[in-house]
XYZ file of C-alpha atoms in Angstrom:
613
model
C -211.651 44.194 -100.554
C -210.631 47.379 -102.370
C -206.957 48.349 -102.338
C -205.633 51.634 -103.682
C -202.054 51.756 -104.999
C -200.166 55.036 -105.409
C -196.892 56.126 -106.978
C -195.796 59.748 -106.640
C -193.123 62.365 -105.963
C -190.491 61.263 -108.489
C -191.939 61.009 -112.005
C -194.991 59.472 -113.668
C -197.297 59.574 -110.642
C -200.241 57.209 -110.895
C -203.034 55.486 -109.019
C -204.610 52.050 -109.329
C -207.502 50.394 -107.593
C -208.087 46.652 -107.363
C -210.986 44.658 -105.981
C -209.490 41.539 -104.484
C -207.114 40.586 -107.315
C -209.098 42.178 -110.175
C -207.707 45.398 -111.630
C -210.578 47.894 -111.759
C -208.818 51.058 -112.922
C -205.381 52.627 -113.305
C -204.170 55.917 -114.740
C -201.222 58.319 -114.747
C -201.753 61.757 -113.240
C -200.233 63.452 -116.317
C -203.286 62.524 -118.383
C -205.521 64.688 -116.184
C -203.179 67.591 -115.361
C -201.761 67.710 -118.941
C -198.256 67.977 -117.447
C -195.911 65.367 -118.955
C -194.425 62.963 -116.379
C -196.286 64.763 -113.590
C -194.677 63.834 -110.271
C -197.267 65.393 -107.963
C -199.655 63.543 -105.717
C -202.168 61.791 -108.024
C -205.312 63.546 -106.793
C -207.190 63.243 -110.095
C -206.057 59.691 -110.805
C -207.321 58.606 -107.389
C -210.642 60.379 -107.947
C -210.990 58.629 -111.305
C -210.203 55.218 -109.790
C -212.889 55.579 -107.136
C -215.386 56.792 -109.730
C -214.638 53.802 -111.962
C -214.941 51.418 -108.995
C -218.165 53.224 -107.989
C -217.243 53.255 -104.311
C -216.911 55.713 -101.453
C -213.507 56.243 -99.800
C -214.729 54.382 -96.704
C -214.790 51.190 -98.824
C -210.995 51.267 -99.283
C -209.377 48.627 -97.087
C -205.786 49.817 -97.599
C -203.777 52.465 -99.418
C -200.277 51.357 -100.379
C -197.405 53.559 -101.506
C -195.002 52.102 -104.064
C -191.760 52.602 -102.115
C -190.303 53.226 -98.656
C -189.219 56.854 -98.204
C -186.912 56.217 -95.226
C -184.868 53.717 -97.232
C -184.499 56.277 -100.006
C -183.421 58.910 -97.471
C -180.926 56.431 -96.044
C -179.465 55.925 -99.510
C -179.183 59.670 -100.045
C -177.376 60.228 -96.730
C -175.010 57.276 -97.097
C -174.149 58.278 -100.665
C -173.227 61.815 -99.668
C -171.161 60.511 -96.741
C -169.357 58.021 -98.990
C -168.467 60.720 -101.531
C -167.775 63.577 -99.069
C -166.693 66.320 -99.525
C -167.657 65.930 -103.206
C -171.244 66.938 -103.856
C -171.535 69.251 -100.847
C -173.480 71.889 -102.768
C -175.864 69.274 -104.129
C -176.260 67.955 -100.582
C -177.200 71.311 -99.068
C -179.630 71.893 -101.916
C -181.331 68.511 -101.500
C -181.520 68.349 -97.700
C -184.065 71.131 -97.099
C -186.395 69.567 -99.671
C -186.071 66.147 -98.073
C -186.514 67.427 -94.539
C -189.516 69.581 -95.457
C -191.356 67.310 -97.888
C -189.935 63.825 -98.247
C -188.520 62.672 -94.932
C -191.989 62.940 -93.417
C -193.673 61.469 -96.461
C -196.153 59.462 -94.410
C -197.618 62.698 -93.074
C -197.504 64.171 -96.573
C -199.418 61.197 -97.953
C -202.031 61.336 -95.213
C -202.527 65.080 -95.725
C -203.037 64.540 -99.450
C -205.407 61.625 -98.864
C -207.403 63.881 -96.550
C -207.623 66.486 -99.312
C -208.615 63.984 -101.992
C -210.758 61.487 -100.114
C -211.866 63.264 -96.951
C -210.683 63.751 -93.375
C -213.312 61.572 -91.741
C -211.296 58.394 -92.346
C -208.250 57.263 -90.367
C -205.839 56.986 -93.303
C -202.952 56.441 -90.916
C -204.340 53.019 -90.035
C -204.915 52.127 -93.686
C -201.541 53.214 -95.102
C -198.985 50.599 -96.188
C -195.603 50.859 -97.902
C -194.042 48.489 -100.421
C -190.402 48.419 -101.491
C -189.795 49.955 -104.907
C -188.530 46.834 -106.678
C -191.105 44.596 -104.982
C -193.712 46.921 -106.513
C -192.084 46.539 -109.930
C -191.761 42.768 -109.564
C -195.357 42.418 -108.377
C -196.581 44.450 -111.356
C -194.780 41.997 -113.641
C -195.567 38.672 -112.002
C -199.080 38.863 -110.580
C -200.899 40.019 -113.770
C -198.849 37.584 -115.894
C -200.354 34.341 -117.215
C -197.745 32.276 -115.329
C -198.254 30.304 -112.121
C -194.494 30.325 -111.612
C -191.788 32.527 -113.144
C -188.500 34.295 -112.661
C -188.879 38.068 -112.476
C -186.272 40.606 -113.587
C -186.602 44.288 -112.707
C -184.195 46.909 -114.032
C -184.467 50.666 -113.624
C -182.507 53.740 -112.570
C -182.823 53.277 -108.825
C -185.500 52.580 -106.238
C -184.565 53.034 -102.606
C -181.210 51.240 -102.972
C -181.923 48.611 -105.600
C -181.278 49.095 -109.323
C -181.700 45.477 -110.409
C -183.541 42.619 -108.770
C -184.166 38.978 -109.575
C -187.175 37.340 -107.956
C -189.001 34.054 -108.028
C -192.760 34.164 -108.226
C -194.720 31.049 -107.311
C -198.508 31.235 -106.985
C -199.023 34.084 -104.502
C -195.427 34.165 -103.276
C -192.831 36.591 -104.595
C -189.318 36.592 -103.186
C -186.268 38.601 -104.258
C -183.220 36.350 -104.468
C -180.603 38.740 -105.854
C -180.084 42.493 -106.077
C -177.625 45.076 -107.342
C -177.539 48.380 -105.486
C -176.970 52.046 -106.252
C -174.815 53.618 -107.663
C -174.375 50.648 -110.016
C -177.266 50.831 -112.453
C -177.936 49.913 -116.086
C -180.819 52.370 -116.098
C -178.623 55.231 -114.915
C -175.901 54.257 -117.403
C -178.433 54.451 -120.248
C -179.768 57.736 -118.851
C -176.210 59.099 -118.720
C -175.987 58.609 -122.481
C -179.481 60.067 -122.858
C -178.186 63.182 -121.112
C -174.914 63.251 -123.073
C -176.795 62.952 -126.367
C -178.857 66.030 -125.516
C -182.150 64.378 -124.589
C -184.064 64.688 -121.326
C -183.453 62.041 -118.661
C -186.521 59.951 -117.708
C -188.114 61.077 -120.965
C -185.709 60.767 -123.877
C -184.350 57.248 -123.395
C -186.665 55.929 -126.112
C -185.154 58.512 -128.478
C -181.713 57.003 -127.885
C -183.202 53.608 -128.737
C -184.781 55.023 -131.916
C -181.541 56.744 -132.921
C -179.400 53.616 -132.453
C -180.174 51.929 -135.817
C -178.616 54.889 -137.648
C -175.248 54.227 -136.052
C -172.668 51.510 -135.472
C -171.673 50.344 -131.971
C -168.058 51.459 -132.352
C -167.885 52.729 -128.747
C -169.254 49.551 -127.147
C -165.834 48.194 -126.188
C -164.796 51.570 -124.781
C -167.942 51.659 -122.648
C -167.190 48.177 -121.302
C -163.541 48.998 -120.734
C -163.991 52.339 -118.972
C -167.554 52.799 -117.755
C -168.945 49.441 -116.696
C -167.502 46.093 -115.682
C -169.768 43.221 -116.699
C -169.414 39.736 -115.238
C -170.388 36.560 -117.059
C -173.586 36.288 -115.029
C -174.573 39.809 -116.096
C -173.846 41.479 -112.760
C -172.205 44.840 -113.266
C -170.318 47.668 -111.603
C -170.048 51.246 -112.836
C -166.845 53.266 -112.736
C -168.239 56.221 -110.808
C -165.341 58.525 -111.724
C -167.126 59.192 -115.041
C -170.532 60.065 -113.576
C -172.006 62.890 -111.542
C -175.454 61.488 -110.664
C -174.426 60.147 -107.233
C -173.729 63.535 -105.690
C -174.100 66.167 -108.398
C -176.795 67.784 -110.443
C -175.787 66.252 -113.791
C -175.585 62.699 -115.116
C -171.999 62.863 -116.424
C -168.836 64.821 -115.642
C -165.724 66.108 -117.381
C -164.070 62.672 -117.323
C -166.977 61.392 -119.397
C -166.630 64.357 -121.757
C -162.914 63.712 -122.236
C -163.538 60.017 -122.865
C -165.922 60.748 -125.731
C -164.195 63.822 -127.091
C -166.372 66.748 -126.102
C -169.213 68.142 -124.003
C -172.787 66.858 -124.147
C -174.835 67.728 -127.215
C -176.921 70.838 -126.704
C -180.651 70.269 -126.520
C -182.271 70.498 -129.972
C -178.939 70.978 -131.789
C -178.121 68.990 -134.939
C -177.390 65.285 -134.639
C -174.301 63.837 -136.308
C -172.827 60.405 -136.955
C -170.991 60.358 -133.627
C -174.293 60.776 -131.769
C -175.795 57.903 -133.748
C -172.786 55.689 -133.024
C -172.952 56.483 -129.309
C -176.652 55.577 -129.274
C -175.918 52.322 -131.092
C -173.118 51.557 -128.649
C -175.036 52.021 -125.398
C -177.958 50.086 -126.879
C -175.631 47.220 -127.757
C -174.058 47.160 -124.275
C -177.502 47.226 -122.637
C -178.632 44.286 -124.742
C -175.483 42.348 -123.809
C -176.088 42.920 -120.085
C -179.739 41.870 -120.302
C -178.882 38.725 -122.242
C -176.193 37.723 -119.750
C -178.525 38.307 -116.811
C -181.294 36.311 -118.512
C -178.988 33.370 -119.246
C -177.762 33.392 -115.653
C -181.325 33.481 -114.294
C -182.302 30.578 -116.515
C -179.336 28.476 -115.396
C -179.658 29.302 -111.689
C -183.436 28.980 -111.343
C -184.400 26.535 -114.074
C -187.518 28.613 -114.697
C -189.013 28.554 -118.193
C -191.030 31.772 -117.756
C -189.622 35.286 -117.325
C -191.456 38.466 -116.315
C -189.993 41.943 -116.786
C -190.657 45.379 -115.271
C -188.810 48.581 -114.405
C -188.017 51.396 -116.806
C -185.407 49.372 -118.698
C -188.129 46.856 -119.609
C -189.567 49.543 -121.897
C -186.516 49.101 -124.143
C -188.441 47.138 -126.749
C -185.367 46.607 -128.935
C -183.593 44.790 -126.095
C -186.812 42.870 -125.405
C -186.906 41.758 -129.034
C -183.291 40.570 -128.854
C -184.068 38.675 -125.647
C -187.104 37.044 -127.217
C -185.114 36.074 -130.306
C -182.495 34.293 -128.187
C -185.183 31.934 -126.798
C -183.506 31.705 -123.405
C -186.942 31.351 -121.837
C -189.949 29.522 -123.214
C -192.230 32.467 -122.393
C -191.653 36.143 -121.603
C -194.226 38.615 -120.291
C -193.550 42.347 -119.902
C -195.644 44.722 -117.808
C -197.001 47.367 -120.239
C -196.725 50.076 -117.574
C -193.207 48.966 -116.696
C -192.048 52.297 -115.245
C -192.953 53.958 -111.972
C -196.596 54.444 -112.971
C -197.008 50.678 -113.098
C -195.476 50.388 -109.636
C -198.766 51.769 -108.258
C -200.435 48.654 -109.674
C -197.660 46.418 -108.352
C -197.968 47.937 -104.898
C -201.707 47.227 -104.804
C -201.222 43.637 -105.940
C -198.388 43.096 -103.454
C -200.752 44.167 -100.672
C -203.391 41.665 -101.794
C -201.055 38.719 -102.292
C -198.158 39.348 -99.882
C -199.518 41.494 -97.035
C -202.954 39.834 -96.909
C -201.651 36.436 -98.118
C -204.495 35.699 -100.522
C -204.479 32.797 -102.958
C -203.772 33.389 -106.633
C -205.750 31.797 -109.456
C -204.387 31.735 -113.006
C -206.819 32.308 -115.861
C -207.517 29.185 -117.908
C -207.383 31.328 -121.070
C -203.608 31.760 -120.601
C -204.079 35.502 -121.173
C -202.774 38.079 -118.722
C -204.951 40.085 -116.337
C -204.191 43.542 -117.785
C -207.342 43.676 -119.960
C -205.268 44.937 -122.867
C -204.044 47.707 -120.519
C -207.303 49.578 -121.202
C -207.739 50.666 -117.598
C -208.329 54.417 -117.929
C -211.404 56.614 -118.424
C -213.939 56.104 -121.200
C -216.694 58.416 -122.443
C -220.117 57.512 -123.807
C -221.652 59.264 -126.817
C -223.671 61.665 -124.685
C -220.563 62.778 -122.813
C -218.598 63.092 -126.037
C -221.294 65.121 -127.760
C -221.614 67.422 -124.756
C -217.880 68.165 -124.686
C -217.661 68.621 -128.458
C -220.518 71.106 -128.358
C -218.761 73.074 -125.620
C -215.658 73.147 -127.820
C -217.639 74.570 -130.743
C -216.989 71.479 -132.870
C -218.933 70.396 -135.962
C -219.453 66.669 -136.203
C -221.453 63.820 -137.722
C -222.755 60.743 -135.946
C -222.793 57.317 -137.650
C -223.813 53.776 -136.859
C -220.989 51.317 -136.324
C -220.840 49.959 -139.877
C -220.925 53.374 -141.576
C -218.416 54.728 -139.068
C -215.865 52.032 -139.936
C -216.483 52.524 -143.663
C -215.860 56.276 -143.373
C -212.664 55.860 -141.341
C -211.344 53.186 -143.705
C -212.055 55.417 -146.701
C -210.130 58.249 -145.011
C -207.173 55.913 -144.403
C -207.177 54.957 -148.092
C -207.114 58.654 -148.970
C -203.915 59.009 -146.876
C -205.614 61.045 -144.196
C -204.091 61.288 -140.714
C -206.748 60.363 -138.161
C -207.077 61.008 -134.456
C -208.685 57.881 -132.995
C -210.222 58.017 -129.506
C -212.274 55.000 -128.530
C -213.115 53.200 -125.301
C -210.925 53.248 -122.221
C -207.603 55.071 -122.137
C -204.449 52.974 -122.000
C -202.407 52.595 -118.791
C -198.710 52.958 -119.554
C -196.697 54.971 -122.060
C -197.988 53.315 -125.241
C -201.097 54.148 -127.251
C -202.696 50.825 -128.154
C -205.768 51.802 -130.145
C -207.627 53.688 -127.444
C -205.906 57.060 -127.813
C -204.021 56.740 -131.110
C -203.199 58.583 -134.299
C -203.657 56.167 -137.185
C -202.737 56.166 -140.869
C -202.057 54.020 -143.940
C -198.708 52.188 -143.534
C -198.337 51.777 -147.329
C -197.979 55.532 -147.809
C -194.433 56.649 -148.596
C -195.145 60.178 -147.358
C -196.932 59.333 -144.101
C -193.765 59.070 -141.978
C -192.837 62.649 -142.866
C -196.361 63.988 -142.403
C -196.811 62.417 -138.980
C -193.402 63.384 -137.605
C -193.125 66.936 -138.864
C -196.668 68.261 -139.335
C -198.608 66.443 -136.655
C -196.321 65.193 -133.882
C -193.854 68.120 -134.261
C -191.005 65.804 -133.366
C -187.569 64.676 -134.554
C -187.450 63.268 -138.065
C -185.494 60.126 -137.188
C -188.189 58.601 -134.998
C -190.105 55.553 -136.290
C -193.778 54.614 -136.062
C -195.350 51.368 -134.960
C -197.608 48.924 -136.797
C -200.864 47.646 -135.333
C -201.507 44.263 -136.927
C -204.280 41.709 -136.617
C -202.808 38.904 -134.513
C -203.792 36.189 -136.966
C -201.708 37.807 -139.740
C -198.575 38.435 -137.665
C -196.211 35.753 -138.925
C -197.049 36.570 -142.560
C -195.502 40.006 -142.100
C -192.953 39.824 -139.292
C -190.323 37.394 -138.018
C -192.263 36.662 -134.865
C -195.287 34.574 -133.997
C -196.119 35.407 -130.393
C -198.542 37.892 -128.887
C -197.222 41.440 -128.598
C -200.314 43.389 -127.486
C -198.413 46.117 -125.632
C -195.987 47.271 -128.328
C -192.991 46.116 -126.273
C -191.177 43.958 -128.814
C -189.160 45.025 -131.836
C -188.776 42.474 -134.594
C -187.791 42.372 -138.260
C -190.098 42.640 -141.224
C -190.390 39.450 -143.281
C -187.960 39.267 -146.195
C -190.716 39.003 -148.789
C -192.182 42.347 -147.642
C -188.882 44.242 -148.000
C -187.553 46.377 -150.832
C -183.844 46.386 -151.537
C -182.243 49.842 -151.630
C -178.961 51.020 -153.096
C -175.895 51.905 -151.007
C -176.122 55.589 -151.902
C -179.372 55.901 -149.970
C -177.783 54.288 -146.905
C -175.669 57.429 -146.436
C -178.731 59.599 -145.900
C -180.025 60.471 -142.431
C -183.273 61.071 -140.630
C -186.341 61.703 -142.704
C -184.235 61.588 -145.899
C -183.220 58.021 -145.074
C -186.728 57.077 -144.045
C -188.145 58.617 -147.228
C -186.442 55.816 -149.150
C -189.057 53.011 -149.135
C -187.647 49.825 -147.593
C -190.786 47.722 -147.679
C -194.350 47.567 -148.921
C -195.306 49.276 -145.636
C -192.692 52.086 -145.508
C -194.470 54.174 -142.860
C -193.758 51.551 -140.175
C -190.413 50.171 -141.383
C -187.364 51.505 -139.554
C -183.997 51.943 -141.268
C -182.833 48.481 -140.124
C -186.046 46.819 -141.420
C -187.395 46.522 -137.886
C -190.699 47.589 -136.330
C -192.159 47.867 -132.831
C -195.107 45.544 -133.308
C -198.500 45.673 -131.647
C -200.756 42.664 -132.120
C -204.460 43.548 -132.002
C -206.908 41.093 -130.446
C -210.658 40.912 -130.926
C -211.405 40.293 -127.239
C -209.505 43.301 -125.842
C -210.190 45.943 -128.521
C -212.993 44.807 -130.845
C -213.606 48.122 -132.652
C -209.919 48.655 -133.443
C -209.708 45.027 -134.601
C -212.730 45.527 -136.855
C -211.226 48.703 -138.335
C -207.978 46.960 -139.276
C -209.972 44.030 -140.635
C -211.972 46.442 -142.797
C -208.729 48.042 -144.006
C -207.378 44.584 -144.843
C -210.591 43.779 -146.725
C -210.034 46.833 -148.939
C -206.247 46.592 -149.364
C -205.003 43.119 -148.447
C -202.869 44.782 -145.769
C -203.758 43.828 -142.131
C -201.726 46.722 -140.673
C -202.268 50.371 -139.834
C -199.849 52.947 -138.454
C -200.317 53.574 -134.754
C -198.715 56.412 -132.797
C -199.839 58.119 -129.619
C -202.546 60.781 -129.836
C -200.525 63.816 -128.709
C -197.807 66.170 -129.863
C -194.248 66.204 -128.625
C -194.145 67.181 -124.954
C -197.869 66.619 -124.435
C -199.340 63.720 -122.452
C -201.545 61.378 -124.483
C -205.083 62.777 -124.745
C -207.560 61.684 -122.121
C -210.870 63.483 -122.702
C -212.886 64.469 -125.793
C -211.812 68.062 -125.178
C -208.132 67.024 -125.174
C -208.699 65.144 -128.419
C -210.450 68.091 -130.098
C -207.741 70.534 -129.013
C -204.995 68.284 -130.420
C -207.021 67.725 -133.597
C -207.412 71.458 -134.155
C -203.846 72.323 -133.207
C -202.130 69.887 -135.563
C -202.211 68.676 -139.150
C -204.691 65.907 -138.366
C -207.367 65.580 -141.051
C -210.039 63.587 -139.230
C -211.088 62.990 -135.623
C -212.864 59.672 -134.980
C -214.252 59.724 -131.456
C -217.001 57.488 -130.150
C -219.628 57.351 -132.912
C -218.615 60.770 -134.234
C -216.456 61.943 -137.118
C -215.019 65.433 -137.358
C -213.500 66.766 -140.583
C -210.902 69.521 -140.299
C -212.285 71.581 -143.195
C -215.693 71.767 -141.483
C -214.356 73.338 -138.295
C -214.317 77.001 -137.359
C -210.846 78.245 -138.323
C -210.785 80.530 -135.281
C -210.590 77.438 -133.060
C -207.116 76.644 -134.378
C -204.385 77.675 -131.952
C -200.613 77.711 -131.653
C -200.757 74.212 -130.222
C -197.146 73.382 -131.001
C -195.882 75.831 -128.378
C -198.306 74.883 -125.602
C -196.068 72.117 -124.275
C -192.425 72.054 -123.254
C -190.318 69.896 -125.571
C -189.423 66.534 -124.088
């Protein structure tokens, strides 16, 4: 049977379709609408999923929404009552929206399904609802390679739940422990995201990237004033410092007084205090996750752990958890945020609602297919779109194509790489990537400032052939989804003098710390992606060719977009980004495009097309 999963109306709307237990397609709506973190109903994602499955809407057995709106409304009402009269103005602002659009979300969903899939089907009879954290947990456990595992979900908030611990066993998944709103690690981290001048639900990864520049000197203050952490990792926030429960901001004046001033203004200069605050909240988050993990291990005796929820995208914390070896095996859902909950909802319908058996693959690989679950384009489609764009291009056979791209990498060219199916989740994994030579000492600066148009302090990730992993990094386990940070091997590092340690941002990163400076962060760490022949053969062959020429089995991998733009989806998206940035080459399908060959009039003010995230 076909089951359609949907997440929508908060952020990162998405759709997923499964046939029995097999994942057919999944995609975020932002990739089609070109609106970052699009929260609208995923009309285009649903249309794509049905096209990929090659079915008519009548073939859909069930449509399942990723959370229960009435439980969320209950939380909203009870929170305002608990904090009354505080937050009255926020209450009267929120209520009309809820009453008009969200309280009657079932009708809203059915109306949108009628628009997208047709009115001749009784969607009311097909519509199911999952709980938010069950959706997260299902997205983590059911695609994992484990027959049995503990499952940890951490995010801002679902309906009530902010943290859940579950046990998955074959097709069963049962929550055994929860922590409820307003106590939330995700919201605590987002409060610091807000205070540091970044956008909530968007800039948390910037806080993580900023942390290595600072020292966790505020960690004890955070634990003393903001959050009480028990030995088992359970936690309780001191709500007097926060405004998210009833207000329109994450923090309040008590928070400002505690840390000596108002929040940093968006896009203003960063200073050492900001770096130290980032380091401090990162440290506290890691401590909480480690304590929870140890408690889960002791209480359940499970040797496998699955992770999902927005906090599971904190790859630094994941790396720390992996290093501690609390569990024998850890698997993290690559679309760990709300987009992935659409997938989890669909799988929960198949396994929990319909009570179907679960079979684990004998290969011990997960069922995510490398997370390449989005649209792909054949050469005819690519050529048609490129012609409409007015592009000039050359077509090559596979061998010549790889030779040309490798040669461009060796010449320190920045390359837009669009091949095969688009990735599901926030990471570019070699389907929609910008790639470059990691040995280049200038590539970090070029990519950040001239192509991505983003903050200078942010690092880039290495894509490495799996077989060469432990020769370069202090890790020897699969990391196909770029969700683990680990340290570069000592023999690949370059010692630097203390004077250079006092630099910041791109100045600090411009000081080579390893033989692959473009992917080495200031603390000698990197967010590693292992590349596997079976899930992405062309990307694997490219890196192998680069290794053949250089001895280096790594290339730089960052997402194919500019700051504030969703990752490219179509050939037209790729060409527009190529022309609007400092990219030198576009490698798409069998085609290569060289910037100097293109009509200069096709260049636009691309940098200003998207709101800064």
